[in-house]
Coordinates of N, CA and C and ligand atoms in Angstrom, one line a residue:
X265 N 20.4 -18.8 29.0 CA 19.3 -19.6 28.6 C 19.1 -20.8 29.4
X266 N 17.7 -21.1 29.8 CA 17.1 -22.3 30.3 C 17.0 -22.6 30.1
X267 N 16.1 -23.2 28.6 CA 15.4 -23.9 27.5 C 14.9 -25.1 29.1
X268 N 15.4 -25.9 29.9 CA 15.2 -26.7 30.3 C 13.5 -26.2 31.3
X269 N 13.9 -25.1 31.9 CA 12.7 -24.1 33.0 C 11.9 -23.9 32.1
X270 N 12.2 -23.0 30.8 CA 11.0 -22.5 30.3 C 10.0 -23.5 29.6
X271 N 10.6 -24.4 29.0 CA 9.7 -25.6 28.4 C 8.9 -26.0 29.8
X272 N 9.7 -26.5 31.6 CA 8.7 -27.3 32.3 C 8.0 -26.0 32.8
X273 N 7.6 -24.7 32.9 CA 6.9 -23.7 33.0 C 6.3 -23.9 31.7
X274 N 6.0 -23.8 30.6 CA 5.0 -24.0 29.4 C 4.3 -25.4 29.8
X275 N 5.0 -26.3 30.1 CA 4.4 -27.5 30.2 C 2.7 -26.9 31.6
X276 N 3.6 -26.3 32.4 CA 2.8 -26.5 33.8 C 1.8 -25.3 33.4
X277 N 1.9 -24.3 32.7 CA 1.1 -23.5 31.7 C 0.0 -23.7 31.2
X278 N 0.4 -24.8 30.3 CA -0.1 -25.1 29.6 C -1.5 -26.3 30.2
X279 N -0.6 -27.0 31.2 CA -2.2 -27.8 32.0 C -2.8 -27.2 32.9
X280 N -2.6 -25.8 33.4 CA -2.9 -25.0 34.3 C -4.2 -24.2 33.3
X281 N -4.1 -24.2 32.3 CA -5.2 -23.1 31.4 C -5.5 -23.7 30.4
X282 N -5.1 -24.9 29.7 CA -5.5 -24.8 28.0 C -6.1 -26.1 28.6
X283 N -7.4 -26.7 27.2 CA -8.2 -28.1 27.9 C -7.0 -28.9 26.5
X284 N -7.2 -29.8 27.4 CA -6.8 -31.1 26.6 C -7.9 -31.5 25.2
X285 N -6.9 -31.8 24.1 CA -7.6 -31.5 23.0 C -6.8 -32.3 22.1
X286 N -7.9 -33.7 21.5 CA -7.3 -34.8 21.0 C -7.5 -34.3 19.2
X287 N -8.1 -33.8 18.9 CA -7.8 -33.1 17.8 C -6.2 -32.1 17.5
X288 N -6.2 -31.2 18.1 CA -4.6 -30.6 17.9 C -3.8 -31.5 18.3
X289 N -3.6 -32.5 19.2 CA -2.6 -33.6 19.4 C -2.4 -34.1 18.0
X290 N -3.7 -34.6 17.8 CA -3.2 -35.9 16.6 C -2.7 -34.9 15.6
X291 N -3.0 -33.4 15.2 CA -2.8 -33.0 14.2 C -1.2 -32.8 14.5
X292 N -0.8 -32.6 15.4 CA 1.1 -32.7 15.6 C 1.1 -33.9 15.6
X293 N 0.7 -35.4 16.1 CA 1.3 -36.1 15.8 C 1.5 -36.6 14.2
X294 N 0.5 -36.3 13.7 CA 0.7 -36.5 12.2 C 1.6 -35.7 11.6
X295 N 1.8 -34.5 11.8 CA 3.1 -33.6 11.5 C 4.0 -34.5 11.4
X296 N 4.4 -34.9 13.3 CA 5.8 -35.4 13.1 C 5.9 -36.4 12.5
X297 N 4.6 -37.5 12.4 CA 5.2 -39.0 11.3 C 5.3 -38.4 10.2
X298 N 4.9 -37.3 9.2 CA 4.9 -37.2 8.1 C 6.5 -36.4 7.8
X299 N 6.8 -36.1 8.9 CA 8.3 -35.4 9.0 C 8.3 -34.0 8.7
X300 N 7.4 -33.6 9.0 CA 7.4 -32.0 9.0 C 8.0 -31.3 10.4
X301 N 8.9 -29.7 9.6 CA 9.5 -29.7 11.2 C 8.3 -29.1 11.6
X302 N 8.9 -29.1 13.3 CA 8.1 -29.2 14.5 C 8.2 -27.5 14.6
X303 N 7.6 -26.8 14.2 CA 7.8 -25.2 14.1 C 6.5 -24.8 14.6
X304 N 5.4 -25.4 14.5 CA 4.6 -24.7 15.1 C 4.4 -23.9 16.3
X305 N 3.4 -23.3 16.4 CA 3.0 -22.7 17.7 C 3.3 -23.5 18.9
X306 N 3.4 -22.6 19.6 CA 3.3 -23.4 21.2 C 1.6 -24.0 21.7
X307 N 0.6 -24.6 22.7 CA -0.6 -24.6 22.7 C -0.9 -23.1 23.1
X308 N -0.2 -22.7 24.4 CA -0.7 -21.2 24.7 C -0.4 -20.3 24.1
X309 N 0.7 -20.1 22.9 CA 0.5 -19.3 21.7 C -0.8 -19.3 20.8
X310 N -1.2 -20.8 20.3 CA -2.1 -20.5 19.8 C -3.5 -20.2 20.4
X311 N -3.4 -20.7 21.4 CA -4.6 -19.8 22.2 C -4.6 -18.2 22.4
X312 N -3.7 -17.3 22.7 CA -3.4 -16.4 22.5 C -4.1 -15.9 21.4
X313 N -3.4 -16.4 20.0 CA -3.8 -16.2 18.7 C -5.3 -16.0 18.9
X314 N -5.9 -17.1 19.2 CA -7.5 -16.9 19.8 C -8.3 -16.2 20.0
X315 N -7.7 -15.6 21.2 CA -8.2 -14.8 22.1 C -8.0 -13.1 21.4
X316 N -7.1 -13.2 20.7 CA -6.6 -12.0 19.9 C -7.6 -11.9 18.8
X317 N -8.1 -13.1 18.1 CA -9.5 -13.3 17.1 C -10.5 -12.6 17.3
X318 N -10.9 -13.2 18.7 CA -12.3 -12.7 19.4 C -12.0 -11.3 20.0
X319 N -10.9 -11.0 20.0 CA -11.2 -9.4 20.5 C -11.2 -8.1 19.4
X320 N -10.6 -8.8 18.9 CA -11.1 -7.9 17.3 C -12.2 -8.2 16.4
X321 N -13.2 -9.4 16.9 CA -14.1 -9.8 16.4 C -13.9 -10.4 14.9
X322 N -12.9 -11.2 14.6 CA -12.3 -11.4 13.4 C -13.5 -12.4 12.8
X323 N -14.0 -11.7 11.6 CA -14.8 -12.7 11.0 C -14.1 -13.1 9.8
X324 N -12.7 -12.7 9.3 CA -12.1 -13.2 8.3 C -10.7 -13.2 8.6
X325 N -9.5 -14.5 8.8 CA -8.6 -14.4 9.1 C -7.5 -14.7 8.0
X326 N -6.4 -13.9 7.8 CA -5.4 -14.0 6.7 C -4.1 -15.4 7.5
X327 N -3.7 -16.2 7.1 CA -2.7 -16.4 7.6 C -1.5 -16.8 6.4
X328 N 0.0 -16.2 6.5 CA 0.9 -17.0 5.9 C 1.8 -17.7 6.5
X329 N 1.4 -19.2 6.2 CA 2.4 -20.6 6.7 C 1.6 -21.1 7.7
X330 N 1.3 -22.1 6.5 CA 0.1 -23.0 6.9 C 0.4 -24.2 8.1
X331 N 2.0 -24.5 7.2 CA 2.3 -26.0 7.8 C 1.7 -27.2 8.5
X332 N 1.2 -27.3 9.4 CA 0.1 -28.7 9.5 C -1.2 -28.0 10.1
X333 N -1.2 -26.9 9.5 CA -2.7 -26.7 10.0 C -3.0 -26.0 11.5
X334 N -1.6 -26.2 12.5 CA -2.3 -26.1 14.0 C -2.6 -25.2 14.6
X335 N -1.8 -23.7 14.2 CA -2.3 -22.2 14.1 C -3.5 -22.1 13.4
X336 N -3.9 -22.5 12.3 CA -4.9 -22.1 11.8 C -6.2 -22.9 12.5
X337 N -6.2 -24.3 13.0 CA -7.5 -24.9 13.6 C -7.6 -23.7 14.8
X338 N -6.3 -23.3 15.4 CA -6.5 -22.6 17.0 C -7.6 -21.0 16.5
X339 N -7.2 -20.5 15.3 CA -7.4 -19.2 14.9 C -9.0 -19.6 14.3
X340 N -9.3 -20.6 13.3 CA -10.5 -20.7 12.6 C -11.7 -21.0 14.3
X341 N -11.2 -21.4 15.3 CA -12.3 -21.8 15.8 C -12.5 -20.8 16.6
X342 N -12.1 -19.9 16.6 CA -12.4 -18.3 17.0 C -13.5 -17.7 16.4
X343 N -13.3 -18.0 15.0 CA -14.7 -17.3 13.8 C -16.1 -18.0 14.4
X344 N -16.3 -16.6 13.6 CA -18.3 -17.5 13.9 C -18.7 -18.5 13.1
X345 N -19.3 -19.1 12.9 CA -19.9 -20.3 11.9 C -20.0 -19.6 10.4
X346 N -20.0 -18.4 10.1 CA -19.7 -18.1 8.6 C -18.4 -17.4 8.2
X347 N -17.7 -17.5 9.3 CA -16.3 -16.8 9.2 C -15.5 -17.6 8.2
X348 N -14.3 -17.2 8.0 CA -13.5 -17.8 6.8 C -12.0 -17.3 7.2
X349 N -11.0 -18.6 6.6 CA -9.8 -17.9 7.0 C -9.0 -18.7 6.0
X350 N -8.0 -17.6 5.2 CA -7.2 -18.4 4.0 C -5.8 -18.6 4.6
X351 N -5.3 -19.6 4.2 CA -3.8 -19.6 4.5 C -3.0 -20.0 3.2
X352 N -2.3 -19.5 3.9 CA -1.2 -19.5 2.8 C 0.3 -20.7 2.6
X353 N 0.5 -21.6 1.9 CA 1.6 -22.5 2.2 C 1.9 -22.9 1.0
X354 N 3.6 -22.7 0.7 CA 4.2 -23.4 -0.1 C 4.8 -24.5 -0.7
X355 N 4.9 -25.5 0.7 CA 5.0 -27.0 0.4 C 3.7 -27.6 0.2
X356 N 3.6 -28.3 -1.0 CA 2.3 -29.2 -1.2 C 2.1 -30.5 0.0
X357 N 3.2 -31.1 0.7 CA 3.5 -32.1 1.3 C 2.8 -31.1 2.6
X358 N 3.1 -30.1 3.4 CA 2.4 -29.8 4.7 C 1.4 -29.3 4.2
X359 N 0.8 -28.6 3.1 CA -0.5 -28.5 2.6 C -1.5 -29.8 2.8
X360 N -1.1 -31.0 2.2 CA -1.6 -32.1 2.4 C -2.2 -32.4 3.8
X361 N -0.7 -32.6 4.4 CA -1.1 -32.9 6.2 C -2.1 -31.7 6.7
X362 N -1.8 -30.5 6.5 CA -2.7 -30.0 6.7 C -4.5 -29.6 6.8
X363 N -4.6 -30.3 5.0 CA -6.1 -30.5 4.8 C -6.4 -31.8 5.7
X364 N -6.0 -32.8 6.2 CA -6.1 -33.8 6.7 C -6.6 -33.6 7.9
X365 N -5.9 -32.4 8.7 CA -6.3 -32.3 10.3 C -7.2 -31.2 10.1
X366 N -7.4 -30.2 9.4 CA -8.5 -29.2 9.2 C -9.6 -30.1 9.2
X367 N -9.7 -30.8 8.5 CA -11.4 -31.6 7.8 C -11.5 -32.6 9.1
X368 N -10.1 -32.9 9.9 CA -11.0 -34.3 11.3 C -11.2 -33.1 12.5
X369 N -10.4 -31.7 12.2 CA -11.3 -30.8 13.5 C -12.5 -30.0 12.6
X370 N -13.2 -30.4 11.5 CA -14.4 -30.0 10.8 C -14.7 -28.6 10.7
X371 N -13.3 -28.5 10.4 CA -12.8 -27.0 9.8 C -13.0 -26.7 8.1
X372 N -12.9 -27.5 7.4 CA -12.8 -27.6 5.7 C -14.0 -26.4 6.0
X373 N -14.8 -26.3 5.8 CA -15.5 -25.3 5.7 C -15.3 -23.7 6.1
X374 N -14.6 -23.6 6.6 CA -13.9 -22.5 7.2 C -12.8 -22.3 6.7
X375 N -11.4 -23.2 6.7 CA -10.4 -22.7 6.0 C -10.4 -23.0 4.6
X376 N -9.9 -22.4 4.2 CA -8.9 -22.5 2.9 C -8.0 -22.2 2.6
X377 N -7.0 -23.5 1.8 CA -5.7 -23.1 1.7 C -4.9 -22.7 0.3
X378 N -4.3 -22.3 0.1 CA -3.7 -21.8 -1.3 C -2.3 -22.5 -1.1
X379 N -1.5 -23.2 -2.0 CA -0.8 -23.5 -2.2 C 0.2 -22.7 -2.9
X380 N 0.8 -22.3 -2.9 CA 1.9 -21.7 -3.8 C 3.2 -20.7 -2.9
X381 N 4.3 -20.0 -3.5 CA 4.6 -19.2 -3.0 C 4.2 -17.8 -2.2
X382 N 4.1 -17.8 -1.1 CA 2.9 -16.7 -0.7 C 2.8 -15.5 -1.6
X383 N 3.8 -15.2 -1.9 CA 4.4 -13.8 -3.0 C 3.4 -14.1 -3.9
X384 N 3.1 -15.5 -4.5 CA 2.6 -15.1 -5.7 C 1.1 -15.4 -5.5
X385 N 0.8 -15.7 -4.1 CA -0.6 -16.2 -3.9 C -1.5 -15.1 -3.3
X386 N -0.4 -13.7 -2.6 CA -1.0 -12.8 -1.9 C -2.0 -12.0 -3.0
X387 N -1.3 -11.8 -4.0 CA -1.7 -10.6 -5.5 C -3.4 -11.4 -5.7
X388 N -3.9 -12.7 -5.3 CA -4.7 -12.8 -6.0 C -6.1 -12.9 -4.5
X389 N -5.5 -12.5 -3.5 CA -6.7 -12.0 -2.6 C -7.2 -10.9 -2.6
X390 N -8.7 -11.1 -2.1 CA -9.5 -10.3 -1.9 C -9.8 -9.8 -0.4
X391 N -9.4 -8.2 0.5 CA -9.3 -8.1 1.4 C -10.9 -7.8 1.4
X392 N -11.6 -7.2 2.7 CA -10.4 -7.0 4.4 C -10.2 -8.2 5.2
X393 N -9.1 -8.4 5.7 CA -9.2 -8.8 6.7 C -9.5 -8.3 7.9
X394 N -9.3 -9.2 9.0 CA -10.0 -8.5 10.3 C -8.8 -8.6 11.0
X395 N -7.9 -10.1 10.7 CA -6.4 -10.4 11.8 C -5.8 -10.9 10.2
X396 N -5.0 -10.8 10.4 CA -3.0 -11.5 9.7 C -2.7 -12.3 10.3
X397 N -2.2 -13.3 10.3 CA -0.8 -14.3 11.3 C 0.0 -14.3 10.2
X398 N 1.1 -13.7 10.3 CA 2.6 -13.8 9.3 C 3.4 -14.7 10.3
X399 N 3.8 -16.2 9.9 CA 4.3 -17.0 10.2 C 5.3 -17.7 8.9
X400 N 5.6 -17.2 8.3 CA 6.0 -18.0 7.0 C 7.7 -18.0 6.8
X401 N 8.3 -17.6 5.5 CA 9.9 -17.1 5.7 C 9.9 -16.2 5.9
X402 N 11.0 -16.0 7.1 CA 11.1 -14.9 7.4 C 11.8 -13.6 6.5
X403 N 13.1 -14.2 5.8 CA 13.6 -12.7 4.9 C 12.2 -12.5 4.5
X404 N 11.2 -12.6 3.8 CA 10.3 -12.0 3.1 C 9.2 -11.0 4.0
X405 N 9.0 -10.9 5.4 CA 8.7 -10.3 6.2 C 8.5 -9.0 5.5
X406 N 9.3 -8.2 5.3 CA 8.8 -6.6 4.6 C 7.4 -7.0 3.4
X407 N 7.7 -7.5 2.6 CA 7.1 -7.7 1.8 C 5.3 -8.6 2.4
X408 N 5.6 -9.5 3.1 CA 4.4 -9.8 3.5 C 3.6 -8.7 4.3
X409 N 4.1 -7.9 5.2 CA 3.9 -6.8 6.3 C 3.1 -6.0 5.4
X410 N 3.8 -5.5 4.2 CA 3.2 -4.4 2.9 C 1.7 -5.4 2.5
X411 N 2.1 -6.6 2.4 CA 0.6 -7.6 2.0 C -0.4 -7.2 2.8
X412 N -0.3 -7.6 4.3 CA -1.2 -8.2 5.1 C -1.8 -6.2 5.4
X413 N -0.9 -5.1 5.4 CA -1.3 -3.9 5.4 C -1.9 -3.5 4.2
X414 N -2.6 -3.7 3.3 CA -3.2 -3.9 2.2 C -4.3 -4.5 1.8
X415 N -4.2 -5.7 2.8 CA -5.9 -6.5 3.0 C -6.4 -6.3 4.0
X416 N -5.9 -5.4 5.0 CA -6.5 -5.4 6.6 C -7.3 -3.9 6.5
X417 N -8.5 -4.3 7.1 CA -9.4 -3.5 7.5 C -8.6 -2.5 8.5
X418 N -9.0 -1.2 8.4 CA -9.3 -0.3 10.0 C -9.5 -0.9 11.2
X419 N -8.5 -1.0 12.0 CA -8.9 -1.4 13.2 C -8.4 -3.2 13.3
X420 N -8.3 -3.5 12.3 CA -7.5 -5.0 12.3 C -6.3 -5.0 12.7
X421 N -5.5 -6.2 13.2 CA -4.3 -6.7 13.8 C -3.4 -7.8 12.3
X422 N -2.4 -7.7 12.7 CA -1.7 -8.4 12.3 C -1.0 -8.5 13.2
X423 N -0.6 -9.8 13.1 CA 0.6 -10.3 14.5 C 1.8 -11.4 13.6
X424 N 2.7 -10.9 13.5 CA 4.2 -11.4 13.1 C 4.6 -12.4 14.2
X425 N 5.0 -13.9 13.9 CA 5.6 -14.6 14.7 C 6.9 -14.5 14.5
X426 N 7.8 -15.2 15.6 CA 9.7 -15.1 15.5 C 9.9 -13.9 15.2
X427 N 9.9 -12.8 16.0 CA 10.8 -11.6 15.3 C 12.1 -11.4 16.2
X428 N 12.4 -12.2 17.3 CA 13.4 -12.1 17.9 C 14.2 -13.1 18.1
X429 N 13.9 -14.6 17.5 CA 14.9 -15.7 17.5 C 16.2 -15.4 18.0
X430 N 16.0 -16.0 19.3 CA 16.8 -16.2 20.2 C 18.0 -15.2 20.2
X431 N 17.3 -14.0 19.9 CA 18.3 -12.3 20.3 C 18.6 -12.3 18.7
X432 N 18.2 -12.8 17.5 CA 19.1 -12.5 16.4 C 19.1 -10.8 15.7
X433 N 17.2 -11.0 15.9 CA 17.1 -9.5 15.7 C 17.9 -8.3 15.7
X434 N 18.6 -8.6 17.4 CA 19.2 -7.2 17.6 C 20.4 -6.9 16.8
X435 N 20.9 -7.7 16.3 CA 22.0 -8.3 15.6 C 21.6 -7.9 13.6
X436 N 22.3 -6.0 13.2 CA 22.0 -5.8 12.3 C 22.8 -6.6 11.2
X437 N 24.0 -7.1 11.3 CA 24.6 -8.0 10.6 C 24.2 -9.7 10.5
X438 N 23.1 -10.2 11.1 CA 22.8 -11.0 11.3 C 22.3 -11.6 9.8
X439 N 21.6 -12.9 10.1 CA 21.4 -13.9 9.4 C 20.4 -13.0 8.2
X440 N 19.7 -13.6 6.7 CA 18.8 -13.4 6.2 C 17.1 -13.1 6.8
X441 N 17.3 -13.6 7.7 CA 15.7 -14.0 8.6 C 15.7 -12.7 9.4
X442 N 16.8 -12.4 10.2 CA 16.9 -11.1 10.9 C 16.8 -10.3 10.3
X443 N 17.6 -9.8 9.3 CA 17.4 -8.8 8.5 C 15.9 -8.9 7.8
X444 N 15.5 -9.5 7.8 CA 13.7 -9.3 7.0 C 13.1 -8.9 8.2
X445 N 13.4 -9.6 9.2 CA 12.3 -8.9 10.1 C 12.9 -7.2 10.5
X446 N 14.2 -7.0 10.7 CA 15.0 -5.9 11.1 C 14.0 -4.8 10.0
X447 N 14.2 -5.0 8.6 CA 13.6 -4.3 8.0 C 12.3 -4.4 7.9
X448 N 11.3 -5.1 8.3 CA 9.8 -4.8 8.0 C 10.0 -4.0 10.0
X449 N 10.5 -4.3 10.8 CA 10.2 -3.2 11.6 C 10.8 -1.6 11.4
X450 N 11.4 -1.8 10.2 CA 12.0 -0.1 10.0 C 10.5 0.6 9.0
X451 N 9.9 -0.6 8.2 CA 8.7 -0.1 7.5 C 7.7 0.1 8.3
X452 N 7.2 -0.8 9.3 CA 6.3 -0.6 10.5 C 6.4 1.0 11.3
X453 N 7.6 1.1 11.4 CA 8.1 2.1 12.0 C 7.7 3.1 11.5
X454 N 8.0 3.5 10.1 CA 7.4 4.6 9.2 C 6.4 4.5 8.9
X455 N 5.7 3.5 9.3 CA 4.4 3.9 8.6 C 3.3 4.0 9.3
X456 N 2.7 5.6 8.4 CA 1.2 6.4 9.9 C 0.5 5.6 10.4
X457 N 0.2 4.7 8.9 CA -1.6 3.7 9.5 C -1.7 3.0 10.4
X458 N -0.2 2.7 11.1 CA -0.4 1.6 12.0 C 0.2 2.0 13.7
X459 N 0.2 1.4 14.4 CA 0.8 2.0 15.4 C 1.3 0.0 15.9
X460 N 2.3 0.0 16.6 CA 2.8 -1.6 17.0 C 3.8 -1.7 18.2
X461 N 4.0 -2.6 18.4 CA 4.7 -3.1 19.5 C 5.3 -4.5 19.3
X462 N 6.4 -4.8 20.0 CA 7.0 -6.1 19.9 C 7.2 -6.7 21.1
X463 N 6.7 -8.0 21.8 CA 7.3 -8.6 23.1 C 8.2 -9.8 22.7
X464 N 9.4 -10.2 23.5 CA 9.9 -11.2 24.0 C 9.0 -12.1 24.5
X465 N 9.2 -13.7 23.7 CA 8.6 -14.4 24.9 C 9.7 -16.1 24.9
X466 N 9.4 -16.5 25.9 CA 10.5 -17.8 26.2 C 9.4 -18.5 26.3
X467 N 9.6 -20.3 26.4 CA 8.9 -21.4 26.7 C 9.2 -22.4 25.4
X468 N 8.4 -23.0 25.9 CA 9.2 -24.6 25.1 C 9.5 -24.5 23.4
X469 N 8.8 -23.2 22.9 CA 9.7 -22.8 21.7 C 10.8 -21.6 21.8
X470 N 11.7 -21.6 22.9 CA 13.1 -21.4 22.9 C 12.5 -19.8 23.5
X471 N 13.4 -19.0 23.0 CA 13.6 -17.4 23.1 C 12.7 -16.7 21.9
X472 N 12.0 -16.1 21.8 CA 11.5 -15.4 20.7 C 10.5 -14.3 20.6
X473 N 9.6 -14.3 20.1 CA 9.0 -12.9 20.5 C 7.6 -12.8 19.3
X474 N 6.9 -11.8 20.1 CA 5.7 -11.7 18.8 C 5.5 -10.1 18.6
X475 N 5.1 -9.8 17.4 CA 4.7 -8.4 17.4 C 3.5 -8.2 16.4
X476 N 2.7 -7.2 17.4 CA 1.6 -6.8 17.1 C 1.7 -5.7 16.6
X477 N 0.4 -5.3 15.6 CA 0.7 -4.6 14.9 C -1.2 -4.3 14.7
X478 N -1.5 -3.0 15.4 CA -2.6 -2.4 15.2 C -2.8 -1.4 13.9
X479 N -3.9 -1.7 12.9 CA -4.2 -0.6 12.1 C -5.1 0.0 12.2
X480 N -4.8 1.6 12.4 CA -5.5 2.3 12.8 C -6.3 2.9 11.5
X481 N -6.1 3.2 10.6 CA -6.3 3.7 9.3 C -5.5 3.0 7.7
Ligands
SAH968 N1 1.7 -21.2 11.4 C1 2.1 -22.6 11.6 C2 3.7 -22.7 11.4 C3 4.2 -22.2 10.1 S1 5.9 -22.8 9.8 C4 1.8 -23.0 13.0 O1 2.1 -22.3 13.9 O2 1.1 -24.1 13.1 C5 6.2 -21.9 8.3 C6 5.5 -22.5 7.1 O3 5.7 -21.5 6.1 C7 6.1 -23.8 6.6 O4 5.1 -24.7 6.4 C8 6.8 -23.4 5.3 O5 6.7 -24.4 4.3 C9 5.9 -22.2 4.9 N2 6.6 -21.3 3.9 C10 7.9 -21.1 3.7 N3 8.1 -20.3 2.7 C11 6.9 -19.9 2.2 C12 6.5 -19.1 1.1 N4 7.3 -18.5 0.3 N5 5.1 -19.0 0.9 C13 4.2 -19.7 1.7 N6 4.6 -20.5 2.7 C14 5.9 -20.6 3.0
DHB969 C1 11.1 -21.5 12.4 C2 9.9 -21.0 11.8 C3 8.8 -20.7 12.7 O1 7.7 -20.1 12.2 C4 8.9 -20.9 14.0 O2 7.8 -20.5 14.8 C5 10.1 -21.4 14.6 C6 11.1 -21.8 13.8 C7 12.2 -21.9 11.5 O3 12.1 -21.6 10.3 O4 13.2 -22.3 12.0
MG970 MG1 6.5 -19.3 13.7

C-alpha cells in the first residue's frame, strides 16, 4: 500500500476533471467542525455517482447513509428539476448537518431525508427507483441489497459502496462489515433479476471497491 501515491494521484485527478465547487467544500468543512467522521465519498467518486444518474436517466434516487449530505448533493444534481431523491440516515446530529448543506446547495426541494434506522425507514417507501447508493452499515448489506431490489425499477442500478476495505472482503472469517458484504454478494450472486460486478479502487479513500449492480427484471 501507498496511501501516500494514491491520495497525490486523486488530488491531481481530481484538479485535472472535477470544477472547483465552494458549495461541497463548505459542506465537508462543516462536517468536520461538527465532528462527523470524514467517510464520505471521494470528489471523483461522487461524480462518478453522477454520471451513473444521468446514464440511467435517474429521475428518482434511493440512497442509504446520508451523513453530511455530500453524496447526495453530487447524486440530486443529476436529477431533472422534478426529480426527487430520499436518503436515509440514522444519526439525527449528521441528519442535521446534512439539511444544512442540502438547502445552501438549494437542494431541499429535491432531497429528502428520513431519519431513523434504515431497516425501519426502508418498509415505509414507496418504489421505483431508478439508482440505489447503499453507503450505510455495512453488516446490514444483505438486507439492504433485498431493500434497494424491491424499490428498483427494471433496468435500474444500485451501486454498493466499500465492498472491499482494504482486501477484508476476501477474508471469509473477517470482521462483521465483511461478512455483510461477503453475504449480500452470495445473494447478488443467486439472484436471476440482476446481473453485477465488483471493481477495486484506490485513492485518497484508501483501498476499496464499488459494486454495481444492474436490474434486469
Ligand atoms: N453517503 C455518504 C457517506 C455515508 S457514511 C457520503 O458519501 O457522503 C455512512 C452513514 O450511514 C453514516 O452517517 C451513519 O450514521 C449512517 N448509518 C449507519 N447505520 C445506519 C442505519 N442503520 N440506518 C441508516 N443510516 C445508518
Ligand atoms: C466507513 C464507511 C464508509 O461508508 C466509507 O465510505 C468509509 C469508511 C466506515 O464505517 O469506516
Ligand atoms: Mg462509503
Amino acid at each position: 500500500m501507498d496511501q501516500d501515491a494514491f491520495t497525490a494521484v486523486d488530488a491531481y485527478l481530481v484538479e485535472a476533471l472535477i470544477d472547483r465547487d465552494e458549495i461541497l467544500d463548505q459542506a465537508l468543512s462543516d462536517a468536520r467542525a461538527a465532528g462527523l467522521p470524514m467517510i464520505n465519498v471521494a470528489p471523483n467518486q461522487g461524480k462518478l455517482l453522477a454520471m451513473l444518474a444521468e446514464l440511467v436517466g435517474a429521475r428518482r434516487i434511493l440512497e442509504i447513509g446520508t451523513l453530511a449530505g455530500y453524496s447526495a448533493i453530487w447524486m440530486a444534481r443529476a436529477l431533472p428539476p422534478d426529480g426527487q431523491l430520499v436518503t436515509l440516515e440514522y444519526e439525527p446530529k449528521h441528519a442535521e448537518v446534512a439539511r444544512r448543506n442540502i438547502e445552501r446547495a438549494g437542494l431541499a426541494g429535491r432531497i429528502e431525508i428520513r431519519v431513523g434506522a434504515a431497516l425501519e425507514t426502508l418498509p415505509h417507501l414507496r418504489g421505483p427507483f431508478d439508482l440505489v447508493f447503499i453507503d450505510a452499515d455495512k453488516p446490514s448489506n444483505p438486507d439492504y441489497f433485498e431493500w434497494a431490489l424491491k424499490l428498483s425499477r427494471p433496468g435500474g442500478l444500485i451501486v454498493v459502496d466499500n465492498v472491499v476495505r482494504s482486501g477484508g472482503v476476501a477474508n471469509p472469517k473477517g470482521d462483521a462489515s465483511a461478512r455483510g458484504t461477503r453475504r449480500m454478494f452470495e445473494i447478488i450472486a443467486a439472484e436471476p433479476r440482476v446481473t453485477a460486478t465488483a471493481v477495486q479502487t484506490v485513492g485518497s479513500k484508501g483501498w476499496d471497491g464499488f459494486c454495481l449492480v444492474r436490474v434486469v427484471r
